[in-house]
Short mmCIF file of C-alpha atoms and ligand atoms in Angstrom, two decimals:
data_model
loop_
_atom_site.label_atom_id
_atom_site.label_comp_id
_atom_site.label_asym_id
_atom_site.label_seq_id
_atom_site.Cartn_x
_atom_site.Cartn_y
_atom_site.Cartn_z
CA UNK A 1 -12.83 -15.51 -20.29
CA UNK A 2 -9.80 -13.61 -22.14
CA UNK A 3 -6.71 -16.01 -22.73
CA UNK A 4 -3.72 -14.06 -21.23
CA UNK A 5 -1.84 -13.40 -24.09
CA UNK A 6 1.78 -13.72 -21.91
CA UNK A 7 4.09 -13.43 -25.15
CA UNK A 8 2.88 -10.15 -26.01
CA UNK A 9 5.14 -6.60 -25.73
CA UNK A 10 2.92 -6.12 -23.05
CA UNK A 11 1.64 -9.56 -21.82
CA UNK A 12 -1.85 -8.84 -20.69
CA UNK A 13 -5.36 -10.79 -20.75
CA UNK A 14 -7.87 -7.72 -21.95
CA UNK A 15 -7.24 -8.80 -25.89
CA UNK A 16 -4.96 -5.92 -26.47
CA UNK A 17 -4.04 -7.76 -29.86
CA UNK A 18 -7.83 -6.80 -30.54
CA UNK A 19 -7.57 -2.95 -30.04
CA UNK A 20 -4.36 -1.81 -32.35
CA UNK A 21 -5.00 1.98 -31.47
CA UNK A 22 -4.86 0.93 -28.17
CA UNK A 23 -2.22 -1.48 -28.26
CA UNK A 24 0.03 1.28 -30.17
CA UNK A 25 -0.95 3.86 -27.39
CA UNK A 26 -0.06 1.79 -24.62
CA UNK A 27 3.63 0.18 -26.24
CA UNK A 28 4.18 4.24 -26.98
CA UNK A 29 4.09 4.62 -22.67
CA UNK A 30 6.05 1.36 -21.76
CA UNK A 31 9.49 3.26 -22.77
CA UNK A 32 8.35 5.84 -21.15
CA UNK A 33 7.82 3.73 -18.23
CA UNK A 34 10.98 1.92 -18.19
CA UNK A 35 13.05 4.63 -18.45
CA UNK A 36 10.84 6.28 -15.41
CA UNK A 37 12.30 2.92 -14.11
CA UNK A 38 15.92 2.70 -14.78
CA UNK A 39 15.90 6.54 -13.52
CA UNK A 40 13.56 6.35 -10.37
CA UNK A 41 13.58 2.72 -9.57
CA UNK A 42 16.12 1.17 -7.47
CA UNK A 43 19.42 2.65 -7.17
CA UNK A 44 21.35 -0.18 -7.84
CA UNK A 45 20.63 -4.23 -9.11
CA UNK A 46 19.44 -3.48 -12.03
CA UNK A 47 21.40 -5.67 -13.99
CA UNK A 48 21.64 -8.52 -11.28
CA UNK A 49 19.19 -11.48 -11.79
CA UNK A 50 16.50 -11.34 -9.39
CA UNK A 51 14.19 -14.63 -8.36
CA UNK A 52 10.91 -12.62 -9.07
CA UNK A 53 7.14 -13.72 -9.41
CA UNK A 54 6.01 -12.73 -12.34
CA UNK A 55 1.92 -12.33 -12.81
CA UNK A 56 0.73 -14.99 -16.07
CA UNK A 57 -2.86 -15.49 -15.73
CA UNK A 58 -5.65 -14.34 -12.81
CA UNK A 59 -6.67 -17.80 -12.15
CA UNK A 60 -7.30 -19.65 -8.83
CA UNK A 61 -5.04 -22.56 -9.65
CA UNK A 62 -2.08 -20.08 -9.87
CA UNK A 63 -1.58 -17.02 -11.30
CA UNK A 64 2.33 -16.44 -11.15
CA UNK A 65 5.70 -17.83 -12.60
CA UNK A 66 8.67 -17.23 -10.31
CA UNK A 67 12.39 -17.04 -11.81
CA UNK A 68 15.30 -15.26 -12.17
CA UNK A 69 14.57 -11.85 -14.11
CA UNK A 70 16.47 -8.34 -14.35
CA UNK A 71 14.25 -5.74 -13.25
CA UNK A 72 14.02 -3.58 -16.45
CA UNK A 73 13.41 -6.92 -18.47
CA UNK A 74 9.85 -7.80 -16.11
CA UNK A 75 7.09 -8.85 -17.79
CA UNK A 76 4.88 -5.85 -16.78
CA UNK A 77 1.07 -7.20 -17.66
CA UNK A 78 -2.31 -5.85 -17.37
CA UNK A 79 -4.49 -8.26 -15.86
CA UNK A 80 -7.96 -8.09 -14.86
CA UNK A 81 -10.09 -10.60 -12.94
CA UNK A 82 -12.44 -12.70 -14.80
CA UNK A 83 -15.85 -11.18 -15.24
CA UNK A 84 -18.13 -12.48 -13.10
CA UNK A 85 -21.57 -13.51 -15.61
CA UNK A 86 -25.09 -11.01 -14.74
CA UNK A 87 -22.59 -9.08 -12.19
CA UNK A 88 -25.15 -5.95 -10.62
CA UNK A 89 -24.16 -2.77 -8.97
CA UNK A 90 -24.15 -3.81 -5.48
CA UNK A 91 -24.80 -0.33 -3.72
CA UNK A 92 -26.05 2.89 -4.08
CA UNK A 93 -28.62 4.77 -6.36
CA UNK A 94 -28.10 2.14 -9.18
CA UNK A 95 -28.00 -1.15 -7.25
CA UNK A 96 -29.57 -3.73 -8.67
CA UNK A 97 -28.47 -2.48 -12.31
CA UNK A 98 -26.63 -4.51 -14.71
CA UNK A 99 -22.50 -3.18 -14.41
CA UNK A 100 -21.35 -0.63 -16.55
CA UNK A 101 -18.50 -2.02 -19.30
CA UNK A 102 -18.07 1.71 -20.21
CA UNK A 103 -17.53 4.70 -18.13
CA UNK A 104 -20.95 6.43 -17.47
CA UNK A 105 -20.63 9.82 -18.87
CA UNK A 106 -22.30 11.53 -15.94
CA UNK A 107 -19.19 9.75 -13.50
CA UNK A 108 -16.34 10.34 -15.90
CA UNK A 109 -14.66 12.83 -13.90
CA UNK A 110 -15.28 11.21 -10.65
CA UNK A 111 -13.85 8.17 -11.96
CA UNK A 112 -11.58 9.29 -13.75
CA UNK A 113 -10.12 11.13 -10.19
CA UNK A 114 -10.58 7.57 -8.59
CA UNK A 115 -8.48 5.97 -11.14
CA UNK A 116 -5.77 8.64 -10.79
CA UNK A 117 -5.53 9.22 -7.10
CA UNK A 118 -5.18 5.36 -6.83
CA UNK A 119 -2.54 4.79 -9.89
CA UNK A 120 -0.35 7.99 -8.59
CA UNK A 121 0.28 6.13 -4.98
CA UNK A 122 1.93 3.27 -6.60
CA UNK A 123 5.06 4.55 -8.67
CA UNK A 124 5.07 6.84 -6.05
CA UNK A 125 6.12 4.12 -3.20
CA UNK A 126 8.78 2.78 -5.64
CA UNK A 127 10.45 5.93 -5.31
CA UNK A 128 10.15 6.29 -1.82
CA UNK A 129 12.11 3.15 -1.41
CA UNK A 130 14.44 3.66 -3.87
CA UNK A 131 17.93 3.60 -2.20
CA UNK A 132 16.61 0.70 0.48
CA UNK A 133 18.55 -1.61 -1.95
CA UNK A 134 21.43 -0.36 -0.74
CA UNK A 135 20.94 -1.21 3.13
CA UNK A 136 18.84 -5.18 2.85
CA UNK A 137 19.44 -6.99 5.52
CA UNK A 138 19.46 -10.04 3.72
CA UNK A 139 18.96 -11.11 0.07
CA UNK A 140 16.08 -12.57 1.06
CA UNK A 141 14.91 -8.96 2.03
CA UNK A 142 15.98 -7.30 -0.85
CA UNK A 143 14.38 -9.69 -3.10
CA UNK A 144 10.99 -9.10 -1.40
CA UNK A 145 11.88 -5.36 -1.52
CA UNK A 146 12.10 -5.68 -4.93
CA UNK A 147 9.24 -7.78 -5.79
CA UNK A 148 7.01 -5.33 -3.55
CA UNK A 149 8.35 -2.54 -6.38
CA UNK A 150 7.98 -4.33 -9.51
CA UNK A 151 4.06 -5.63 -8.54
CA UNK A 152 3.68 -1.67 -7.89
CA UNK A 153 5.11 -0.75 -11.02
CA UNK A 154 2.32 -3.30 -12.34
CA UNK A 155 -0.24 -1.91 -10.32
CA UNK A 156 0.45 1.24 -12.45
CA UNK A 157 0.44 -0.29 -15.75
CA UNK A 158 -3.20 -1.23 -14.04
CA UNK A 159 -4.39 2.13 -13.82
CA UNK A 160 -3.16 3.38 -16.95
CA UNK A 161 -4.58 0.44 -18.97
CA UNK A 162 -8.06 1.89 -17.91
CA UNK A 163 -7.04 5.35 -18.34
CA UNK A 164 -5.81 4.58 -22.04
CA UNK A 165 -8.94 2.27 -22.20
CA UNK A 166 -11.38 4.26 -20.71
CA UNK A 167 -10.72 8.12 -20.38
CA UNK A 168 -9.75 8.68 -23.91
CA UNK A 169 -7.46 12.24 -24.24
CA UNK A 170 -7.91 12.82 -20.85
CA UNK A 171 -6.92 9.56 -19.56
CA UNK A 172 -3.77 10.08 -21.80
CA UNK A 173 -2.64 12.76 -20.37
CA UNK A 174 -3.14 11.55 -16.87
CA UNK A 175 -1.04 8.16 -17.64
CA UNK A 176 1.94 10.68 -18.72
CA UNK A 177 1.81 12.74 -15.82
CA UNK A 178 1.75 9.51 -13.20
CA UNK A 179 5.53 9.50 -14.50
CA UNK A 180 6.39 13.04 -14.61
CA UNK A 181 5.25 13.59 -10.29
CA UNK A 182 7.57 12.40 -8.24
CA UNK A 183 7.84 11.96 -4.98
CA UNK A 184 9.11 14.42 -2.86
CA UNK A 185 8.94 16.86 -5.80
CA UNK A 186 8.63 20.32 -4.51
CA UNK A 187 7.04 21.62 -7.62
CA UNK A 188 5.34 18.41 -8.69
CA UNK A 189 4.82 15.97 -5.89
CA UNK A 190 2.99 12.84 -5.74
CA UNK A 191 -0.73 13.27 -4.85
CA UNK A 192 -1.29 11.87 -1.04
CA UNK A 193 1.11 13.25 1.67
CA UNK A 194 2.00 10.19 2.68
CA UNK A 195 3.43 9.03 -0.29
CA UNK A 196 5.66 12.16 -0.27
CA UNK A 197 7.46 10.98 2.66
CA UNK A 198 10.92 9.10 2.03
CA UNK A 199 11.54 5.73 3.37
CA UNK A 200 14.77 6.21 5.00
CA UNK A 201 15.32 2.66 6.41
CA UNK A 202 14.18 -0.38 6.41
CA UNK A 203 12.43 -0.05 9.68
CA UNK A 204 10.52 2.58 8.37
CA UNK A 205 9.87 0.00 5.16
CA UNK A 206 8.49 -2.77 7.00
CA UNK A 207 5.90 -0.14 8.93
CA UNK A 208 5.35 1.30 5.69
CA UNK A 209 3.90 -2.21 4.21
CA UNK A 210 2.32 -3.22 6.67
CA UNK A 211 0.28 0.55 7.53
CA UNK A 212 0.59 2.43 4.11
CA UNK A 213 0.22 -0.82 1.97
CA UNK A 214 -2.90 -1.67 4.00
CA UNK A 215 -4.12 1.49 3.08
CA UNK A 216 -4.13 0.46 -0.57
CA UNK A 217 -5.77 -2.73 0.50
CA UNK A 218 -8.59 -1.04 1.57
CA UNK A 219 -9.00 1.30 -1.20
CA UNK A 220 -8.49 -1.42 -3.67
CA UNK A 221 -11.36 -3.69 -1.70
CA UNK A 222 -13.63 -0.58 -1.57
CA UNK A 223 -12.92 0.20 -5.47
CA UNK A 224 -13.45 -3.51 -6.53
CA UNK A 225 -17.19 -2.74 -5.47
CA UNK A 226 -17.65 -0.47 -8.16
CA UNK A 227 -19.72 -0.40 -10.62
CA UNK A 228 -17.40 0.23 -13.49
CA UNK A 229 -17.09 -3.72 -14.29
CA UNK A 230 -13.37 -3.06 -15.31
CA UNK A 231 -12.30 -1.29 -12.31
CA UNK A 232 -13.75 -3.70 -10.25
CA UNK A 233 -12.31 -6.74 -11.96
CA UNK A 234 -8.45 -4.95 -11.77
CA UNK A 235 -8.24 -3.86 -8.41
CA UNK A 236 -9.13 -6.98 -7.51
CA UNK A 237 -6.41 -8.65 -9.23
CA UNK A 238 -4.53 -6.05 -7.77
CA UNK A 239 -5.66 -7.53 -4.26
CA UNK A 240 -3.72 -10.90 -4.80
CA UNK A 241 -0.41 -9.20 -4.77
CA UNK A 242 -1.58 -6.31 -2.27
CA UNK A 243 -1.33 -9.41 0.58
CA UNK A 244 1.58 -10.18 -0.37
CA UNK A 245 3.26 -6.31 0.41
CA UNK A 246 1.25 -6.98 3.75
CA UNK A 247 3.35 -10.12 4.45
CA UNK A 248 6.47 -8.55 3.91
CA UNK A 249 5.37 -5.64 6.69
CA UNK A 250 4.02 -8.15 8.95
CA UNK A 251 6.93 -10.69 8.94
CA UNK A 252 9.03 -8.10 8.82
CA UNK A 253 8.22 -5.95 11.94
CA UNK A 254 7.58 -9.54 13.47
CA UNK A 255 11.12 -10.44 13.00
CA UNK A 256 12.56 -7.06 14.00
CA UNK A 257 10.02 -7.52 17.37
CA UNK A 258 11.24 -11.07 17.85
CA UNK A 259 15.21 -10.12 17.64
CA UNK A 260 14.63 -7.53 19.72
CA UNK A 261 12.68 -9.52 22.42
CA UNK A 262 15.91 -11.64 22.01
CA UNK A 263 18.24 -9.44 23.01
CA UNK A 264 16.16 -8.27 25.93
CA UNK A 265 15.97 -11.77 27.48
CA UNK A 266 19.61 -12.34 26.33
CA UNK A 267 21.13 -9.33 28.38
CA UNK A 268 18.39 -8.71 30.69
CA UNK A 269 17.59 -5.43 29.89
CA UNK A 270 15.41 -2.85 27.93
CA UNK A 271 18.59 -0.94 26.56
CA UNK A 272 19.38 -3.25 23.64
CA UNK A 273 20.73 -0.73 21.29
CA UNK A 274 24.41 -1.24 22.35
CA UNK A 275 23.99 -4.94 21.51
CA UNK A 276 22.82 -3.65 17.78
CA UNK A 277 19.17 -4.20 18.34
CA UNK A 278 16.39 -1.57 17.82
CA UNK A 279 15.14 -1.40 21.18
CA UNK A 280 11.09 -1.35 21.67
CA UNK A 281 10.46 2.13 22.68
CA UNK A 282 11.87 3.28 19.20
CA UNK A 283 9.61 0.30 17.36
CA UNK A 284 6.60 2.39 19.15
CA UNK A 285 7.51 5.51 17.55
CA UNK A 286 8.19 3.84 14.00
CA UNK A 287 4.78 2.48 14.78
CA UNK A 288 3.12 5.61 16.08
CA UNK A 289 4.32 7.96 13.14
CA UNK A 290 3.39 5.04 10.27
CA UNK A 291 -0.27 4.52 11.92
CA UNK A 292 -0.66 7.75 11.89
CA UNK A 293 -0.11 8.83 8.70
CA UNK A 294 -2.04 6.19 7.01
CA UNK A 295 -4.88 6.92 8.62
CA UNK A 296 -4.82 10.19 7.10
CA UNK A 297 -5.27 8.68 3.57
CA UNK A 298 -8.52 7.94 4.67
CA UNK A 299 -9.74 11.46 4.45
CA UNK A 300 -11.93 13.78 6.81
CA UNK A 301 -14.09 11.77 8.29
CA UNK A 302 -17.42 12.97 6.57
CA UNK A 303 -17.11 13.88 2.91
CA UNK A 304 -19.47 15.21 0.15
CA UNK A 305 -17.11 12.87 -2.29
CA UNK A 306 -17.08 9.97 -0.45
CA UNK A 307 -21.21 10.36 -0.37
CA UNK A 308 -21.23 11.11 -4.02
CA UNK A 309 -18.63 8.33 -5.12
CA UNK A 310 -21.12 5.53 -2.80
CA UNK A 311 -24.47 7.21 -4.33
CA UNK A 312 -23.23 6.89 -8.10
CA UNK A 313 -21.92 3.13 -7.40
CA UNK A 314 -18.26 4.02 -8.11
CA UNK A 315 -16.49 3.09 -4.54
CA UNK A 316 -18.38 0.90 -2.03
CA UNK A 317 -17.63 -0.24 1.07
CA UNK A 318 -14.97 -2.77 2.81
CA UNK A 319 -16.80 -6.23 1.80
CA UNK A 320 -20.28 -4.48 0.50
CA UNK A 321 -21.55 -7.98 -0.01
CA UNK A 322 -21.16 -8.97 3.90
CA UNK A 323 -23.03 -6.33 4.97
CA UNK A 324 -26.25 -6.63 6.38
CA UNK A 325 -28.28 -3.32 5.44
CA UNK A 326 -30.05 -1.66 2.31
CA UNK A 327 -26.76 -0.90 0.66
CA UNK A 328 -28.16 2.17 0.07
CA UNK A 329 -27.44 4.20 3.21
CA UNK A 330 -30.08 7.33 2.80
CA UNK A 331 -31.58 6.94 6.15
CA UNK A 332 -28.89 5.44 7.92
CA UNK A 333 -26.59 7.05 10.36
CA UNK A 334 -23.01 6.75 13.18
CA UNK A 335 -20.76 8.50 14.80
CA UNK A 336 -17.97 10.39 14.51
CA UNK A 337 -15.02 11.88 16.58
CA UNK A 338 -15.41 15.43 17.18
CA UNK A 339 -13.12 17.79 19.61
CA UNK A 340 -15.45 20.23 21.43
CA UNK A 341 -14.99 22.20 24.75
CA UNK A 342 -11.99 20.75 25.52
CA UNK A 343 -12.79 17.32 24.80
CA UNK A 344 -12.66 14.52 22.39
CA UNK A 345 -16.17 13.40 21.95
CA UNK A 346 -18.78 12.11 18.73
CA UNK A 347 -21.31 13.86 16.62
CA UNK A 348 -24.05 12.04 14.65
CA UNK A 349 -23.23 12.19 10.70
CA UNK A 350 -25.33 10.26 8.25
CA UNK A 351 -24.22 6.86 7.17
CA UNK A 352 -23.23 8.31 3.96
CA UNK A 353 -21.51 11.28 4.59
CA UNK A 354 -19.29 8.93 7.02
CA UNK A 355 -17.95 6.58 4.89
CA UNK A 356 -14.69 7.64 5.17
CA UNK A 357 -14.43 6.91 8.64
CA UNK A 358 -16.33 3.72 8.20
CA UNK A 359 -13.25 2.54 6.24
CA UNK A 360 -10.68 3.78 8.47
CA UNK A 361 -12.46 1.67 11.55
CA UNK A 362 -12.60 -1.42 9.32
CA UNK A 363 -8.62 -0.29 8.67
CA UNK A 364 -7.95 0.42 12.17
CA UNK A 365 -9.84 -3.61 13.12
CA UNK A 366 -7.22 -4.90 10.37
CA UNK A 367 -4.25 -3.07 11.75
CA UNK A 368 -4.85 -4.45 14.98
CA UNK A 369 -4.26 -8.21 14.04
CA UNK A 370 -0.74 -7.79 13.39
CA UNK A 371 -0.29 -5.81 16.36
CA UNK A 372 -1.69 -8.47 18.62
CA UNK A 373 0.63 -10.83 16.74
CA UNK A 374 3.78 -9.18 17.44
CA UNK A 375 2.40 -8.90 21.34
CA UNK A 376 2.18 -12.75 21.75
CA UNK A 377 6.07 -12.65 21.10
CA UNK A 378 6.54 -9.95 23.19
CA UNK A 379 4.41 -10.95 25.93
CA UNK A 380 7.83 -13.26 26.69
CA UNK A 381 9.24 -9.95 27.71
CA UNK A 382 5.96 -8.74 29.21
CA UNK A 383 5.18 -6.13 27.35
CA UNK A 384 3.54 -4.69 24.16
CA UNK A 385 2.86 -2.55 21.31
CA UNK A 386 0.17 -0.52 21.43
CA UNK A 387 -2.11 1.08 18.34
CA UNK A 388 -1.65 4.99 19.10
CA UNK A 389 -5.37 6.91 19.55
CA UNK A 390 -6.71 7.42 16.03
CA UNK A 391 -6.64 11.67 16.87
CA UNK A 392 -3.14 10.93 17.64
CA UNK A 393 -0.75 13.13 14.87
CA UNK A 394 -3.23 13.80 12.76
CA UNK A 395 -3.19 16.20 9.70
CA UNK A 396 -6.36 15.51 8.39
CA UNK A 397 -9.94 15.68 9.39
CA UNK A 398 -11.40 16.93 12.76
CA UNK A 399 -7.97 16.25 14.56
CA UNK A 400 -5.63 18.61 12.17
CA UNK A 401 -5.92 21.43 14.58
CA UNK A 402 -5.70 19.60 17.91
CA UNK A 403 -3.14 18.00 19.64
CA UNK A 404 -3.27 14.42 21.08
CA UNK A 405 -1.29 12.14 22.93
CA UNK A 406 -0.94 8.28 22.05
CA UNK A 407 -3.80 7.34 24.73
CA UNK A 408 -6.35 10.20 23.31
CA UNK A 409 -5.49 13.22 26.14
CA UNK A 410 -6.28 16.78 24.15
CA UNK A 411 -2.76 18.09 25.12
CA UNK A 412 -1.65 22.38 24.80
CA UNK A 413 0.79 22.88 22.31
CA UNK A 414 3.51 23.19 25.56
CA UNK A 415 2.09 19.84 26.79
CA UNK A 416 2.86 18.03 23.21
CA UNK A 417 6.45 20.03 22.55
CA UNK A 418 7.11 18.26 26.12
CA UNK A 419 5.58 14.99 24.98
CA UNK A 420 6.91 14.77 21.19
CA UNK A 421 9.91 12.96 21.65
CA UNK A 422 8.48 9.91 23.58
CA UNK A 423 5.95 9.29 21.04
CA UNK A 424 7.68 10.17 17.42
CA UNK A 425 10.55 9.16 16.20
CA UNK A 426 13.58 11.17 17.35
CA UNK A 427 16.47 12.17 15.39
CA UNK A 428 18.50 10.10 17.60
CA UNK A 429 16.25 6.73 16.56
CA UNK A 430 16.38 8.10 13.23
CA UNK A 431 20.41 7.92 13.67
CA UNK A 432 20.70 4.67 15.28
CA UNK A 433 18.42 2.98 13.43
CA UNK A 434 20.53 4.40 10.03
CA UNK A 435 23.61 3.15 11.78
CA UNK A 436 22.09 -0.39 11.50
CA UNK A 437 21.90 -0.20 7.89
CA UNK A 438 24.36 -2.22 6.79
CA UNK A 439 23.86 -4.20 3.71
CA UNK A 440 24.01 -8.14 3.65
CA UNK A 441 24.56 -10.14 0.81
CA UNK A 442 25.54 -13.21 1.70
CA UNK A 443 23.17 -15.59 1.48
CA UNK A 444 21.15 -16.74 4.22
CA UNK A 445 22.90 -14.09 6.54
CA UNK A 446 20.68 -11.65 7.99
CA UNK A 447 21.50 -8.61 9.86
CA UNK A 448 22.16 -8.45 13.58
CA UNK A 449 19.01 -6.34 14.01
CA UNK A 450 16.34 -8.92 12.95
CA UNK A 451 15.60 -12.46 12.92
CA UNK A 452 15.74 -15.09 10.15
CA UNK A 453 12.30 -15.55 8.56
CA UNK A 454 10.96 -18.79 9.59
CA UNK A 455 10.48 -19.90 5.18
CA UNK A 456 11.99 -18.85 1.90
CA UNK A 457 10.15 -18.21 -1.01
CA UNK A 458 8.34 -20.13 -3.25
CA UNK A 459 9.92 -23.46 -1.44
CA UNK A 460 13.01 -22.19 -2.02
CA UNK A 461 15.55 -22.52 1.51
CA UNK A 462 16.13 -18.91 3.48
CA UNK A 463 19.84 -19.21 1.92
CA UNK A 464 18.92 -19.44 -1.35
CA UNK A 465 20.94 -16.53 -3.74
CA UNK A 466 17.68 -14.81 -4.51
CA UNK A 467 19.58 -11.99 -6.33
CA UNK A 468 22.86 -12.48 -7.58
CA UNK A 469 25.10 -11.52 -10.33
FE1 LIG B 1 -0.02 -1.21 -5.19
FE1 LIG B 2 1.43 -2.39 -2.33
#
């Protein structure tokens, strides 16, 4: 094992001290980097003291340091797992083989793409969320808010460490241009649709950690598979503070659901938005159009790539290990959806070809916990969020050119205009929910709209000044 060296310029445990070509590459990107930061980071606080963790070391008997930091001063660090001694590709055309420590030259451009598509989503949600800073309704919020940004500014310093390591010239150029897309961009957006979408609210950030960032939970868990040793051991470093963006979504929608179920006991009624709640009909819609979207990240759901990337050993499955088959897949098969005739029915598709869609189900089983965690508060109320039908406002795959409604109906194009606006967020939600956006910064006050969380961080009480200054 690789002694983090913390004190470095850029505090990392992969002996960059060792590599001085390397080390001089990578401390000519981190100004790059931070002034990507200071210019597409959050709009504001970035000269308050924030009570951040901070990643040290990878080890089980704890990994992080919490205290007060200024953003543009965090300890950014590239951190990899420790290797795990006679590791073996666990799938595909090479399993059984010894891991590679180098980057096959046969799978350098498929890897290379991996590495990329993956490292492009994560500056990319910083600035999504870049002006949320301005709205938190609490400190304690906009602390987490701000912790879920730094870890995904690490998460890029992740990706680039193995493009700089890894990809030689190439890999160069790909680190510069993570900084120089941008979300939104017209001419030169971020890769994945999804992550061109802004993140108006805070409403829209808690759906957006718990769907999008579960998205990158299951990428990252199918990537740590791999048989490139040092991909493997990052992402799943990268896992450890993945849950925690999870959290944040899941408390967070379950506070917003448990305010709201609140209010509906409180004045007896389903209307709650003149008492300054976000009433459940409008949580279904943030919920349908989140869902929805993340699922397309997933892909069409059979793929040549997806095949290719499992055949080669570069991207497995959702816990490879657990699974009991050949890990090879040649002979095996499923189903998929398919729209035919009129109707929404399967087609056979080989095992491999599927993959895709083997990931989104394992996604969609996730997804589903949290749901049936914010029903057991609502079933007070007697009633529920629902998981919309996984053809439901899709862009990508077999459902791009159909229309669906929530519960799965093939609907005319009349028949969804009709439908839209009881399913997707309208611009009056959009409105009311913006005219909750207030921000609080006193500590331990939390906005009208949403409950306390039930702990602080790290120990620390819910009041606690978690950024001040
Ligand atoms: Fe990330
Ligand atoms: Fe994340």
């Amino acid at each position: 094992m690789t002694v983090a060296d913390i004190d470095a310029t850029i505090p990392n445990n992969v002996d960059l001290a060792g590599d001085r070509r390397l080390q001089r590459a990578l401390e000519s990107w981190q100004p790059r980097f931070i002034e990507w930061w200071k210019e597409l980071g959050p709009v504001a606080f970035q000269d308050n003291d924030v009570y951040l963790r901070t990643a040290i070391a990878v080890g089980q008997e704890g990994w992080a340091n919490f205290g007060y930091v200024k953003m543009p001063d965090y300890r950014w660090g590239i951190f990899l797992a420790d290797p795990e001694a006679d590791r073996r590709v666990g799938f595909g055309d090479h399993r059984g083989d010894p891991v590679w420590q180098e980057v096959p030259g046969e799978y350098r451009a498929d890897l290379r793409r991996l590495v990329v598509v993956q490292g492009d989503t994560e500056p990319a949600s910083v600035e999504q969320q870049r002006a949320l800073c301005l709205t938190a309704p609490s400190l304690y919020d906009l602390r987490n808010l701000f912790q879920v940004n730094v870890e995904e500014g690490r998460h890029l310093w992740a990706m680039v460490y193995l493009l700089h390591r890894y990809f030689g010239r190439d890999g160069r150029d790909e680190a510069d241009e993570m900084l120089e897309r941008h979300s939104g961009d017209e001419d030169n957006p971020r890769i994945l649709g999804a992550f061109n979408e802004p993140t108006p609210d805070w409403l829209s950030f808690f759906f957006f950690t718990y769907f999008t960032d579960r998205d990158g939970k299951f990428q990252l868990a199918s990537l740590r598979e791999s048989g490139f040793d040092p991909l493997s051991r990052t992402c799943d470093f990268m896992l450890k503070e993945e849950a925690y963006h999870m959290f944040v979504g899941a408390t967070g929608v379950g506070r917003v659901v448990q305010r709201t179920v609140e209010l509906m006991k409180g004045h007896d009624t389903d209307d709650i938005r003149p008492y300054g709640g976000i009433d459940l009909a409008t949580l279904q819609r943030y919920l349908n159009f989140h869902y929805s979207v993340s699922l397309d990240l997933f892909g069409a759901e059979t793929s040549t790539n997806a095949a290719n990337y499992y055949a080669a050993g570069l991207k497995g499955r959702f816990q490879e290990g657990k699974r009991d088959d050949d890990h090879r897949l040649q002979t095996a098969s499923r189903t998929v959806p398919y729209v035919a005739g009129g109707h929404v029915g399967e087609r056979e598709a080989t095992a491999l070809a599927a993959l895709n869609e083997t990931l989104r189900d394992d996604y969609i089983a996730d997804c589903r916990k949290g749901v049936d965690r914010w029903n057991r508060a609502l079933a007070d109320v007697d009633r529920e969020l629902v998981l919309p039908h996984v053809g439901f406002n899709r862009a990508v795959g077999e459902f791009a050119a159909h229309r669906l409604s929530p519960d799965g109906q093939l609907l005319t194009d009349d028949e969804w205009s009709t439908g839209v606006s009881a399913w997707l967020p309208t611009d009056e939600d959009r409105t009311h929910v913006e005219s909750l956006m207030v921000g609080v910064d006193e500590p331990g006050k939390m906005a009208g709209w949403m409950a306390a969380p039930s702990t602080g961080i790290h120990q620390k009480p819910v009041d606690y000044e978690y950024v001040r200054g």
